[in-house]
CSV table of C-alpha atoms in Angstrom, one decimal:
chain,number,residue,atom,x,y,z
A,1,UNK,CA,211.5,149.9,-18.9
A,2,UNK,CA,211.5,153.1,-16.8
A,3,UNK,CA,207.7,153.6,-16.9
A,4,UNK,CA,207.8,157.2,-18.0
A,5,UNK,CA,205.1,158.9,-20.1
A,6,UNK,CA,205.5,161.1,-23.1
A,7,UNK,CA,205.2,164.3,-21.0
A,8,UNK,CA,208.0,163.2,-18.6
A,9,UNK,CA,210.1,162.2,-21.6
A,10,UNK,CA,209.7,165.6,-23.3
A,11,UNK,CA,210.5,167.3,-20.0
A,12,UNK,CA,213.7,165.3,-19.6
A,13,UNK,CA,214.7,166.1,-23.2
A,14,UNK,CA,214.1,169.8,-22.5
A,15,UNK,CA,216.2,169.8,-19.3
A,16,UNK,CA,219.0,167.9,-21.1
A,17,UNK,CA,218.8,170.4,-23.9
A,18,UNK,CA,219.2,173.3,-21.5
A,19,UNK,CA,221.9,171.6,-19.4
A,20,UNK,CA,224.1,170.1,-22.1
A,21,UNK,CA,223.3,172.3,-25.0
A,22,UNK,CA,222.3,171.4,-28.6
A,23,UNK,CA,225.8,170.8,-29.7
A,24,UNK,CA,226.7,168.0,-27.3
A,25,UNK,CA,223.3,166.4,-26.9
A,26,UNK,CA,223.6,163.9,-29.8
A,27,UNK,CA,227.0,162.7,-28.4
A,28,UNK,CA,225.5,162.2,-24.9
A,29,UNK,CA,222.5,160.5,-26.3
A,30,UNK,CA,224.8,158.0,-28.2
A,31,UNK,CA,226.8,157.4,-25.1
A,32,UNK,CA,223.7,156.7,-23.1
A,33,UNK,CA,222.4,154.4,-25.8
A,34,UNK,CA,225.6,152.4,-25.8
A,35,UNK,CA,225.5,152.2,-22.0
A,36,UNK,CA,222.0,150.9,-22.1
A,37,UNK,CA,222.9,148.4,-24.8
A,38,UNK,CA,225.9,147.2,-22.8
A,39,UNK,CA,223.8,146.7,-19.6
A,40,UNK,CA,221.2,144.8,-21.7
A,41,UNK,CA,224.0,142.5,-22.9
A,42,UNK,CA,225.2,142.0,-19.4
A,43,UNK,CA,221.7,141.1,-18.3
A,44,UNK,CA,221.4,138.5,-21.1
A,45,UNK,CA,224.8,136.9,-20.2
A,46,UNK,CA,223.9,136.8,-16.6
A,47,UNK,CA,220.6,135.1,-17.4
A,48,UNK,CA,222.5,132.5,-19.5
A,49,UNK,CA,224.9,131.8,-16.7
A,50,UNK,CA,222.0,131.3,-14.3
A,51,UNK,CA,220.4,128.9,-16.8
A,52,UNK,CA,223.6,126.9,-17.0
A,53,UNK,CA,223.8,126.6,-13.2
A,54,UNK,CA,220.2,125.4,-13.1
A,55,UNK,CA,221.0,122.7,-15.6
A,56,UNK,CA,224.1,121.7,-13.7
A,57,UNK,CA,222.1,121.3,-10.5
A,58,UNK,CA,219.4,119.3,-12.4
A,59,UNK,CA,222.1,116.9,-13.7
A,60,UNK,CA,223.6,116.6,-10.2
A,61,UNK,CA,220.2,115.7,-8.8
A,62,UNK,CA,219.7,113.1,-11.5
A,63,UNK,CA,223.1,111.6,-10.8
A,64,UNK,CA,222.3,111.3,-7.1
A,65,UNK,CA,219.0,109.6,-8.0
A,66,UNK,CA,220.8,107.1,-10.2
A,67,UNK,CA,223.3,106.4,-7.4
A,68,UNK,CA,220.4,105.8,-5.0
A,69,UNK,CA,218.7,103.5,-7.5
A,70,UNK,CA,221.9,101.6,-8.1
A,71,UNK,CA,222.4,101.1,-4.4
A,72,UNK,CA,218.9,99.8,-4.0
A,73,UNK,CA,219.3,97.4,-6.9
A,74,UNK,CA,222.6,96.2,-5.4
A,75,UNK,CA,221.0,95.6,-2.0
A,76,UNK,CA,218.0,93.8,-3.5
A,77,UNK,CA,220.2,91.5,-5.6
A,78,UNK,CA,222.3,90.6,-2.6
A,79,UNK,CA,219.2,89.7,-0.5
A,80,UNK,CA,217.9,87.3,-3.1
């Protein structure tokens, strides 16, 4: 997701350990994990919303095509 290697990850853990301390590090890691999970859920929901909007647009286009075909059939039947 963030394209970091193992050495960068270890360096980040070491910096976090020095800045936060060993006592509060698990709490912060849990909070970050919950935040990442929340953002993932938001991304999923947003994707579903976009999917629904695409489907609505498809249905609208289909309805327009049906209206056009109905008009053409009506005009053809009047001419004959």
